[in-house]
Amino acid sequence: MQHPPLTHLCKLLCLVMLTGLCIAARAQRGDTAAPHQGPDSGFLHRMRQFGKTETVSSIEKYRNDRIALQQEKLLQELRYTSERARIFLRRGIDTGFYRKYLRTTSHELMIVQDGIFVNQGSGQTARNLDVAASILDGLLDKLNQRRGNVVRYVKTLTDYINQIDSLSADSALYTFPFDSVQTVRYIQKIAVVAKDLGPADTALRRSSNAVQQLQLDYDLMVFTVRSRLEEVELLRKQQAARLISKEFPYLWEEALRHRPMEEIVQLSVAKERLVLKYYFNDYIGRLLILLLLILASWYFLHALKQKWKEERELDPGFKGQLVLRYPFASAMIIVISIFQFLFLQPPFIFGFILWLIMAICLAFILHQYITAFWMRFWLAMLLFFVLAGVTNMALQASRAERWWMLLLALAGSIYCVFLLRSKKRLELREKNIVYFIAFVAVVESASVIFNLAGRYNLAKTLLVSGYAGLVIAILFLWTVRLINEGLGLIATIYKHPDRKFFYIDFNRVGEKAPTFFYVFLVVGWFILVGRNFYAFQQAATPFKEFLDTERTLGSYTFTINSLFIFLLIIAVSTILSQIISFFAGEPGDQRNKDKKTRKAGVGSWLLLIRIFILSLGIFFAFAAAGIPLDKLTIVLGALGVGIGLGLQGLVSNLVSGLIIAFEKPVNVGDIVEVNGKLGTMKSIGFRSSVMNLSDGACLVVPNSDLLSHHVVNWTMGNNRRRINLSISVAYGTNLKQAKELLENVLRGNERLMKYPEPIVSVREFADSAVVIDLYFWVGNIREFLLVRNEVATQIDEALRHAGIVIPFPQTDIHIIQPKE
């Protein structure tokens, strides 16, 4: 049994003392170095042996203590890992759900393969391949997401298993103490940990084996879907290469292969539903944004219509006011026309639904607004568009469909030629529609020719492109007209910013859509029509590769796309900051408004918001473009050098603007006086602020001047102002009567404030008159000139009625004649 540490120390201390006494005795006898002293040599030898023994014992004890500490730490880690593993297993993935999704994916893959790899019918169609590629792309994305979850789960399980095995394999766990009591206690601890760890380890290994099999199944399904997608893309390229070549027999020849129309319809419906499902899942966020924009536009147009009704009358025929006829329909047309480009590479059915909604809304708006002839034209084109769109959703070719396509294209072509030859075209409200009618006549005629010649895919693409191009063009033309009407009405009725529209200054917006908006719609029309052709997508691929190719400049790697993103974010943040600046505009004439309705505090806070937006835009631009943020320090360093060299004034004004934004000594809409000039604060910018002076001029004041100079802010005193007025009366006037008369005049004026009370005081006896001062307050500083004029007029009338004279300066000259 080991001795306690204190016993060792006491024993060692006694031996040291005894050794010291012996050495001292030998020194007194002068025989300290005699080698022949046997008893003393034996004592020293025993001392050395004792030291060696105690050294080995101490080292062994220290090692055992370290091992005991390490064992305790390992057991604690094993308990902690076991608990975490059990919690993780309870929160694990639902393998049943994942296997069910695999079965669903397998079923959907069979639907996609139908008509392409099996049951090909009379031949491959471009629409079938397009839809199949979209579905397979969606399937692959979802599979990769779920496969990633499974892989991460397996990795976590493996980490737990490896961690438990690593801790369990540590040799320190299998080193037992020399003390039998401590050994028994240690074995009991190991038994408790093993009992706790065993079920968790078993569950981890069982779950790992099951999920690893699930991962293999997902890997196989991902490989299958990716392979099918590559095969479909290859078929699309091959078909695009022989677009002009003959694919099917001539229309009057007998079909080689045939598939029942009922099966084609069922297949088409199943695939179109799948492509819509995956596209909606991918773009649900953008759909919600589109809906919110529609609701916001509807609220805006509805409020504009109510405002117009309150101040003016709506034209019975809505001439120049068509945008207000049905605000919700107008909002649908405007918003969808502009923001449909948020949806990248949409399937045809998605675009068809959006265009059909807009076309129906436009039909309601144009009802009884255009002539009956052109209303019938729009309904006819809408019918042709719907029939062509439904035909385009048939994903396999059939002889009946080809005859139907021929009839539909021929009818549209003849009808458009008739319209072009008719004099009714002069009645068109939008003259540019004539060009698109001619476009339909040409394209549908080409569709007829290619259909007869066995070029089924090209004929079908032309059939849909013609009618869709006309409908989209008319929608875009009326979108521009509705926007211009709306801007014109807004500019007419909202001369000043209004609270309901967040104080936007519509005079800055303008009365017509800008030029770039027309260019945007023209380019958008070509994109929407071009999407029907696979060659258009192929032409866009090299451009996309050019944008995505990595380039190196020094140590920095970038792409053209990342630079575009950088510039786009900077531009968007700048434009958004400029839009916010509309809110900081002077809210118009406030003379008849209560001070509580003013947008107090808005201007300076919006300055902070603008700075925050620009700063956040710069940060996001660097992050999104992949530019290292340490490069930003270089820009800041360059700015520091610029500030030191010559931008002190600019930085001083910027910092002053921030101080004004936080401390708010002045605010937008405040009535201030700077260097003796009175005006209303119109805006507070980054570098300078703008005041509207009382004479109509605008005074630009650097922000630093607003802090360094003495600025009088009348608004901080609740817009009150005291007016001082001096009245002179002739000598000999009863001053008591005059004061009572003046006090009555001030009390009788309703424009004057009752508190503080008006004061009438005799100031001095001047050379020609007695001067009386009047002090009174007005509640609105904007009215002080009008009130002072009104009070002066009333005083003059009262003094005349009382017979009190207001003298003019007189000088008596006494001429003294000298005596002769």
Short mmCIF file of C-alpha atoms in Angstrom, two decimals, residues 176-554:
data_model
loop_
_atom_site.label_atom_id
_atom_site.label_comp_id
_atom_site.label_asym_id
_atom_site.label_seq_id
_atom_site.Cartn_x
_atom_site.Cartn_y
_atom_site.Cartn_z
CA PHE A 176 -5.65 0.25 -14.03
CA PRO A 177 -4.48 1.72 -10.68
CA PHE A 178 -2.17 -0.30 -8.33
CA ASP A 179 -4.54 0.28 -5.45
CA SER A 180 -7.18 -2.47 -5.44
CA VAL A 181 -9.89 -0.18 -4.04
CA GLN A 182 -9.32 2.43 -6.73
CA THR A 183 -9.28 -0.33 -9.36
CA VAL A 184 -12.72 -1.55 -8.27
CA ARG A 185 -14.10 2.01 -8.38
CA TYR A 186 -12.66 2.60 -11.84
CA ILE A 187 -14.16 -0.66 -13.17
CA GLN A 188 -17.55 0.45 -11.84
CA LYS A 189 -17.24 3.80 -13.67
CA ILE A 190 -16.38 1.99 -16.91
CA ALA A 191 -19.38 -0.29 -16.49
CA VAL A 192 -21.74 2.69 -16.05
CA VAL A 193 -20.32 4.46 -19.13
CA ALA A 194 -20.46 1.27 -21.20
CA LYS A 195 -24.08 0.70 -20.21
CA ASP A 196 -24.89 4.26 -21.29
CA LEU A 197 -22.79 4.18 -24.44
CA GLY A 198 -23.73 0.74 -25.78
CA PRO A 199 -27.29 1.49 -27.00
CA ALA A 200 -26.25 4.81 -28.53
CA ASP A 201 -23.35 3.18 -30.41
CA THR A 202 -25.61 0.38 -31.65
CA ALA A 203 -28.27 2.86 -32.80
CA LEU A 204 -25.65 5.00 -34.56
CA ARG A 205 -24.27 2.02 -36.49
CA ARG A 206 -27.72 0.73 -37.40
CA SER A 207 -28.85 4.18 -38.55
CA SER A 208 -25.60 4.71 -40.45
CA ASN A 209 -26.03 1.46 -42.39
CA ALA A 210 -29.63 2.31 -43.27
CA VAL A 211 -28.90 5.89 -44.34
CA GLN A 212 -25.82 4.87 -46.30
CA GLN A 213 -28.05 2.58 -48.34
CA LEU A 214 -30.43 5.52 -48.80
CA GLN A 215 -27.51 7.63 -49.96
CA LEU A 216 -26.57 4.98 -52.52
CA ASP A 217 -30.16 4.98 -53.81
CA TYR A 218 -30.09 8.77 -54.15
CA ASP A 219 -26.71 8.64 -55.89
CA LEU A 220 -28.12 6.17 -58.39
CA MET A 221 -31.25 8.29 -58.98
CA VAL A 222 -29.19 11.46 -59.42
CA PHE A 223 -27.00 9.66 -61.94
CA THR A 224 -30.06 8.41 -63.83
CA VAL A 225 -31.74 11.82 -63.97
CA ARG A 226 -28.53 13.56 -64.98
CA SER A 227 -27.95 11.02 -67.73
CA ARG A 228 -31.49 11.49 -69.06
CA LEU A 229 -31.05 15.26 -68.97
CA GLU A 230 -27.84 15.02 -70.99
CA GLU A 231 -29.56 12.75 -73.51
CA VAL A 232 -32.47 15.18 -73.84
CA GLU A 233 -30.09 18.11 -74.36
CA LEU A 234 -28.31 16.12 -77.06
CA LEU A 235 -31.63 15.41 -78.78
CA ARG A 236 -32.54 19.11 -78.61
CA LYS A 237 -29.26 20.09 -80.25
CA GLN A 238 -29.68 17.49 -82.97
CA GLN A 239 -33.21 18.64 -83.64
CA ALA A 240 -32.22 22.31 -83.74
CA ALA A 241 -29.52 21.45 -86.26
CA ARG A 242 -32.08 19.94 -88.65
CA LEU A 243 -34.83 22.48 -87.99
CA ILE A 244 -35.30 23.20 -91.69
CA SER A 245 -35.06 19.55 -92.67
CA LYS A 246 -38.09 17.41 -93.31
CA GLU A 247 -39.12 15.60 -90.10
CA PHE A 248 -42.57 14.23 -90.92
CA PRO A 249 -44.34 13.16 -94.10
CA TYR A 250 -46.06 15.77 -96.20
CA LEU A 251 -49.46 16.64 -94.85
CA TRP A 252 -51.25 14.83 -97.66
CA GLU A 253 -49.17 11.65 -97.23
CA GLU A 254 -50.02 8.82 -94.86
CA ALA A 255 -48.43 8.90 -91.38
CA LEU A 256 -45.90 6.15 -90.70
CA ARG A 257 -46.61 5.79 -86.96
CA HIS A 258 -49.61 6.76 -84.93
CA ARG A 259 -50.44 7.27 -81.25
CA PRO A 260 -54.02 7.79 -80.02
CA MET A 261 -54.94 11.42 -79.30
CA GLU A 262 -56.31 10.45 -75.88
CA GLU A 263 -52.88 9.21 -74.78
CA ILE A 264 -51.21 12.36 -76.15
CA VAL A 265 -53.59 14.57 -74.15
CA GLN A 266 -53.02 12.59 -70.95
CA LEU A 267 -49.26 12.72 -71.42
CA SER A 268 -49.29 16.45 -72.16
CA VAL A 269 -51.43 17.29 -69.14
CA ALA A 270 -49.19 15.23 -66.83
CA LYS A 271 -45.98 16.84 -68.09
CA GLU A 272 -47.35 20.40 -68.08
CA ARG A 273 -48.51 19.93 -64.48
CA LEU A 274 -45.06 18.69 -63.49
CA VAL A 275 -43.24 21.58 -65.15
CA LEU A 276 -45.55 24.10 -63.47
CA LYS A 277 -45.07 22.43 -60.08
CA TYR A 278 -41.30 22.58 -60.19
CA TYR A 279 -41.21 26.11 -61.57
CA PHE A 280 -43.61 27.41 -58.91
CA ASN A 281 -41.51 25.76 -56.21
CA ASP A 282 -38.36 27.41 -57.52
CA TYR A 283 -39.84 30.88 -57.94
CA ILE A 284 -42.42 31.09 -55.15
CA GLY A 285 -40.55 34.04 -53.61
CA ARG A 286 -40.64 36.06 -56.83
CA LEU A 287 -44.31 35.21 -57.32
CA LEU A 288 -45.04 36.71 -53.88
CA ILE A 289 -43.04 39.82 -54.80
CA LEU A 290 -45.04 40.12 -58.02
CA LEU A 291 -48.29 39.84 -56.07
CA LEU A 292 -47.19 42.50 -53.58
CA LEU A 293 -46.24 44.84 -56.43
CA ILE A 294 -49.65 44.34 -58.02
CA LEU A 295 -51.41 45.13 -54.73
CA ALA A 296 -49.24 48.22 -54.17
CA SER A 297 -49.94 49.47 -57.71
CA TRP A 298 -53.66 48.82 -57.26
CA TYR A 299 -53.66 50.81 -54.00
CA PHE A 300 -51.81 53.65 -55.72
CA LEU A 301 -54.19 53.83 -58.69
CA HIS A 302 -57.26 53.43 -56.46
CA ALA A 303 -56.12 56.34 -54.27
CA LEU A 304 -55.44 58.39 -57.40
CA LYS A 305 -58.95 57.67 -58.68
CA GLN A 306 -60.52 58.72 -55.36
CA LYS A 307 -58.45 61.89 -55.29
CA TRP A 308 -59.49 62.74 -58.84
CA LYS A 309 -63.15 62.19 -57.96
CA GLU A 310 -62.84 64.52 -54.97
CA GLU A 311 -61.22 67.39 -56.85
CA ARG A 312 -62.43 66.87 -60.42
CA GLU A 313 -64.86 64.80 -62.42
CA LEU A 314 -64.05 61.61 -64.26
CA ASP A 315 -64.66 61.75 -67.98
CA PRO A 316 -67.62 59.48 -68.88
CA GLY A 317 -65.62 57.99 -71.73
CA PHE A 318 -62.40 57.91 -69.67
CA LYS A 319 -60.60 59.92 -72.31
CA GLY A 320 -57.07 60.36 -71.01
CA GLN A 321 -58.14 58.57 -67.82
CA LEU A 322 -58.31 54.96 -69.00
CA VAL A 323 -55.82 53.87 -66.36
CA LEU A 324 -58.40 54.80 -63.70
CA ARG A 325 -61.29 52.84 -65.20
CA TYR A 326 -60.37 49.55 -63.53
CA PRO A 327 -57.40 50.20 -61.22
CA PHE A 328 -56.81 46.53 -60.43
CA ALA A 329 -56.78 45.51 -64.11
CA SER A 330 -54.43 48.41 -64.92
CA ALA A 331 -52.14 47.36 -62.08
CA MET A 332 -52.07 43.77 -63.36
CA ILE A 333 -51.11 44.87 -66.88
CA ILE A 334 -48.43 47.36 -65.82
CA VAL A 335 -46.75 45.23 -63.16
CA ILE A 336 -46.76 41.92 -65.05
CA SER A 337 -45.54 43.56 -68.26
CA ILE A 338 -42.53 45.04 -66.48
CA PHE A 339 -41.68 42.44 -63.87
CA GLN A 340 -42.29 39.24 -65.83
CA PHE A 341 -38.59 39.36 -66.70
CA LEU A 342 -37.82 38.46 -63.08
CA PHE A 343 -38.66 34.88 -64.05
CA LEU A 344 -35.71 33.34 -65.85
CA GLN A 345 -36.28 30.74 -68.57
CA PRO A 346 -39.94 30.11 -67.74
CA PRO A 347 -41.78 27.22 -69.38
CA PHE A 348 -44.25 28.17 -72.07
CA ILE A 349 -47.30 27.40 -69.94
CA PHE A 350 -46.15 29.86 -67.25
CA GLY A 351 -45.71 32.71 -69.72
CA PHE A 352 -48.97 31.77 -71.41
CA ILE A 353 -50.86 32.13 -68.11
CA LEU A 354 -49.35 35.57 -67.44
CA TRP A 355 -50.09 36.84 -70.94
CA LEU A 356 -53.63 35.48 -70.85
CA ILE A 357 -54.32 37.26 -67.53
CA MET A 358 -53.04 40.56 -68.96
CA ALA A 359 -54.99 40.11 -72.19
CA ILE A 360 -58.27 39.53 -70.31
CA CYS A 361 -57.63 42.59 -68.13
CA LEU A 362 -56.99 44.70 -71.22
CA ALA A 363 -60.24 43.42 -72.78
CA PHE A 364 -62.17 44.72 -69.76
CA ILE A 365 -60.41 48.08 -69.92
CA LEU A 366 -60.96 48.53 -73.67
CA HIS A 367 -64.62 47.51 -73.58
CA GLN A 368 -66.71 50.36 -75.04
CA TYR A 369 -63.56 52.52 -75.21
CA ILE A 370 -62.45 51.46 -78.68
CA THR A 371 -64.73 50.89 -81.64
CA ALA A 372 -66.72 47.67 -81.89
CA PHE A 373 -64.72 46.61 -84.97
CA TRP A 374 -61.36 46.74 -83.17
CA MET A 375 -62.85 45.26 -80.03
CA ARG A 376 -63.89 42.25 -82.14
CA PHE A 377 -60.35 42.19 -83.56
CA TRP A 378 -58.85 42.03 -80.05
CA LEU A 379 -61.23 39.26 -78.99
CA ALA A 380 -60.46 37.35 -82.20
CA MET A 381 -56.70 37.67 -81.65
CA LEU A 382 -57.19 36.62 -78.04
CA LEU A 383 -59.10 33.54 -79.23
CA PHE A 384 -56.39 32.70 -81.79
CA PHE A 385 -53.75 33.12 -79.07
CA VAL A 386 -55.57 30.79 -76.67
CA LEU A 387 -56.11 28.13 -79.35
CA ALA A 388 -52.47 28.35 -80.47
CA GLY A 389 -51.26 28.18 -76.86
CA VAL A 390 -53.37 25.11 -76.10
CA THR A 391 -52.16 23.49 -79.33
CA ASN A 392 -48.58 24.22 -78.32
CA MET A 393 -49.11 22.27 -75.10
CA ALA A 394 -49.75 19.07 -77.10
CA LEU A 395 -46.36 17.43 -76.73
CA GLN A 396 -46.58 14.77 -79.43
CA ALA A 397 -47.46 15.18 -83.05
CA SER A 398 -50.54 13.73 -84.70
CA ARG A 399 -52.15 14.09 -88.07
CA ALA A 400 -55.27 15.68 -86.56
CA GLU A 401 -53.14 18.28 -84.80
CA ARG A 402 -51.29 19.14 -88.00
CA TRP A 403 -54.56 19.75 -89.84
CA TRP A 404 -55.75 21.89 -86.92
CA MET A 405 -52.50 23.88 -86.99
CA LEU A 406 -52.94 24.46 -90.73
CA LEU A 407 -56.49 25.71 -90.24
CA LEU A 408 -55.54 27.98 -87.33
CA ALA A 409 -52.55 29.56 -89.11
CA LEU A 410 -54.46 29.98 -92.36
CA ALA A 411 -57.41 31.66 -90.62
CA GLY A 412 -55.16 34.09 -88.78
CA SER A 413 -53.16 34.93 -91.87
CA ILE A 414 -56.27 35.64 -93.95
CA TYR A 415 -57.85 37.72 -91.20
CA CYS A 416 -54.72 39.85 -90.76
CA VAL A 417 -54.44 40.46 -94.49
CA PHE A 418 -58.07 41.56 -94.49
CA LEU A 419 -57.32 44.02 -91.64
CA LEU A 420 -54.34 45.47 -93.46
CA ARG A 421 -56.46 46.11 -96.58
CA SER A 422 -59.36 47.55 -94.56
CA LYS A 423 -59.79 51.30 -94.02
CA LYS A 424 -60.70 50.56 -90.44
CA ARG A 425 -57.02 50.59 -89.58
CA LEU A 426 -57.24 54.37 -89.49
CA GLU A 427 -59.44 54.10 -86.39
CA LEU A 428 -56.71 52.45 -84.34
CA ARG A 429 -55.86 54.29 -81.10
CA GLU A 430 -52.37 52.77 -81.22
CA LYS A 431 -51.12 53.13 -84.80
CA ASN A 432 -48.07 50.88 -84.27
CA ILE A 433 -50.33 47.84 -83.97
CA VAL A 434 -50.53 47.76 -87.79
CA TYR A 435 -46.89 46.60 -87.99
CA PHE A 436 -47.55 43.67 -85.69
CA ILE A 437 -50.66 42.69 -87.66
CA ALA A 438 -48.40 42.46 -90.72
CA PHE A 439 -45.95 40.41 -88.61
CA VAL A 440 -48.71 37.90 -87.82
CA ALA A 441 -49.76 37.66 -91.47
CA VAL A 442 -46.19 36.84 -92.57
CA VAL A 443 -45.36 34.42 -89.74
CA GLU A 444 -48.63 32.49 -89.96
CA SER A 445 -48.27 32.18 -93.73
CA ALA A 446 -44.80 30.71 -93.18
CA SER A 447 -46.28 28.31 -90.63
CA VAL A 448 -48.76 27.06 -93.24
CA ILE A 449 -45.99 26.44 -95.77
CA PHE A 450 -43.68 24.60 -93.35
CA ASN A 451 -46.56 22.50 -92.02
CA LEU A 452 -47.49 21.34 -95.50
CA ALA A 453 -43.83 20.54 -96.20
CA GLY A 454 -43.44 18.27 -93.15
CA ARG A 455 -41.46 20.78 -90.98
CA TYR A 456 -43.74 20.22 -88.02
CA ASN A 457 -41.61 21.71 -85.22
CA LEU A 458 -40.78 24.90 -87.12
CA ALA A 459 -44.40 25.32 -88.22
CA LYS A 460 -45.64 24.94 -84.64
CA THR A 461 -43.07 27.40 -83.32
CA LEU A 462 -44.05 29.97 -85.94
CA LEU A 463 -47.75 29.44 -85.23
CA VAL A 464 -47.32 30.24 -81.54
CA SER A 465 -44.74 33.00 -82.07
CA GLY A 466 -47.02 34.91 -84.42
CA TYR A 467 -50.05 35.14 -82.16
CA ALA A 468 -47.99 35.48 -78.96
CA GLY A 469 -45.89 38.23 -80.55
CA LEU A 470 -49.00 40.23 -81.51
CA VAL A 471 -50.63 39.86 -78.09
CA ILE A 472 -47.44 40.80 -76.23
CA ALA A 473 -46.84 43.79 -78.51
CA ILE A 474 -50.37 45.13 -77.97
CA LEU A 475 -50.01 44.60 -74.22
CA PHE A 476 -46.71 46.50 -74.20
CA LEU A 477 -48.12 49.37 -76.27
CA TRP A 478 -51.07 49.77 -73.92
CA THR A 479 -48.77 49.41 -70.92
CA VAL A 480 -46.82 52.46 -72.10
CA ARG A 481 -50.06 54.34 -72.70
CA LEU A 482 -51.46 53.50 -69.26
CA ILE A 483 -48.21 54.53 -67.57
CA ASN A 484 -48.10 57.84 -69.45
CA GLU A 485 -51.75 58.52 -68.57
CA GLY A 486 -51.08 57.75 -64.94
CA LEU A 487 -48.05 60.02 -64.77
CA GLY A 488 -49.96 62.81 -66.47
CA LEU A 489 -52.87 62.53 -64.04
CA ILE A 490 -50.52 62.43 -61.06
CA ALA A 491 -48.61 65.48 -62.23
CA THR A 492 -51.91 67.32 -62.69
CA ILE A 493 -53.50 66.56 -59.36
CA TYR A 494 -50.50 66.26 -57.03
CA LYS A 495 -48.81 69.60 -57.38
CA HIS A 496 -47.18 69.07 -54.00
CA PRO A 497 -46.03 65.92 -52.19
CA ASP A 498 -48.81 64.16 -50.34
CA ARG A 499 -48.64 62.12 -47.15
CA LYS A 500 -50.64 59.23 -48.65
CA PHE A 501 -47.83 58.68 -51.18
CA PHE A 502 -45.01 59.20 -48.69
CA TYR A 503 -44.38 62.78 -49.85
CA ILE A 504 -43.06 61.72 -53.25
CA ASP A 505 -42.35 64.75 -55.42
CA PHE A 506 -44.10 63.75 -58.66
CA ASN A 507 -42.87 66.86 -60.42
CA ARG A 508 -39.47 65.21 -60.46
CA VAL A 509 -40.85 61.97 -61.87
CA GLY A 510 -42.22 63.62 -65.00
CA GLU A 511 -45.38 63.19 -67.05
CA LYS A 512 -44.12 60.50 -69.45
CA ALA A 513 -42.17 57.28 -69.21
CA PRO A 514 -38.44 57.79 -69.87
CA THR A 515 -36.85 56.76 -73.16
CA PHE A 516 -34.99 53.79 -71.72
CA PHE A 517 -38.36 52.28 -70.76
CA TYR A 518 -39.36 52.08 -74.45
CA VAL A 519 -36.01 50.46 -75.27
CA PHE A 520 -36.54 48.00 -72.41
CA LEU A 521 -39.93 46.91 -73.78
CA VAL A 522 -38.64 46.56 -77.36
CA VAL A 523 -35.75 44.36 -76.22
CA GLY A 524 -38.15 42.48 -73.95
CA TRP A 525 -40.47 41.74 -76.87
CA PHE A 526 -37.64 40.18 -78.89
CA ILE A 527 -36.62 38.08 -75.86
CA LEU A 528 -40.14 36.83 -75.18
CA VAL A 529 -40.71 35.88 -78.83
CA GLY A 530 -37.22 34.44 -79.20
CA ARG A 531 -37.70 32.08 -76.25
CA ASN A 532 -39.88 29.91 -78.47
CA PHE A 533 -36.83 28.97 -80.56
CA TYR A 534 -34.14 26.64 -79.20
CA ALA A 535 -31.65 28.38 -81.48
CA PHE A 536 -32.21 31.54 -79.44
CA GLN A 537 -31.22 29.67 -76.29
CA GLN A 538 -28.17 28.24 -78.05
CA ALA A 539 -27.16 31.72 -79.18
CA ALA A 540 -27.36 32.94 -75.60
CA THR A 541 -25.11 30.11 -74.33
CA PRO A 542 -21.77 31.53 -75.63
CA PHE A 543 -22.67 34.91 -74.18
CA LYS A 544 -23.41 33.28 -70.83
CA GLU A 545 -20.09 31.41 -70.97
CA PHE A 546 -18.32 34.67 -71.77
CA LEU A 547 -19.89 36.24 -68.69
CA ASP A 548 -19.06 33.28 -66.42
CA THR A 549 -15.46 32.69 -67.56
CA GLU A 550 -12.98 33.47 -64.77
CA ARG A 551 -10.28 36.05 -65.51
CA THR A 552 -7.23 36.98 -63.48
CA LEU A 553 -5.83 40.41 -62.86
CA GLY A 554 -2.81 40.16 -60.61
#
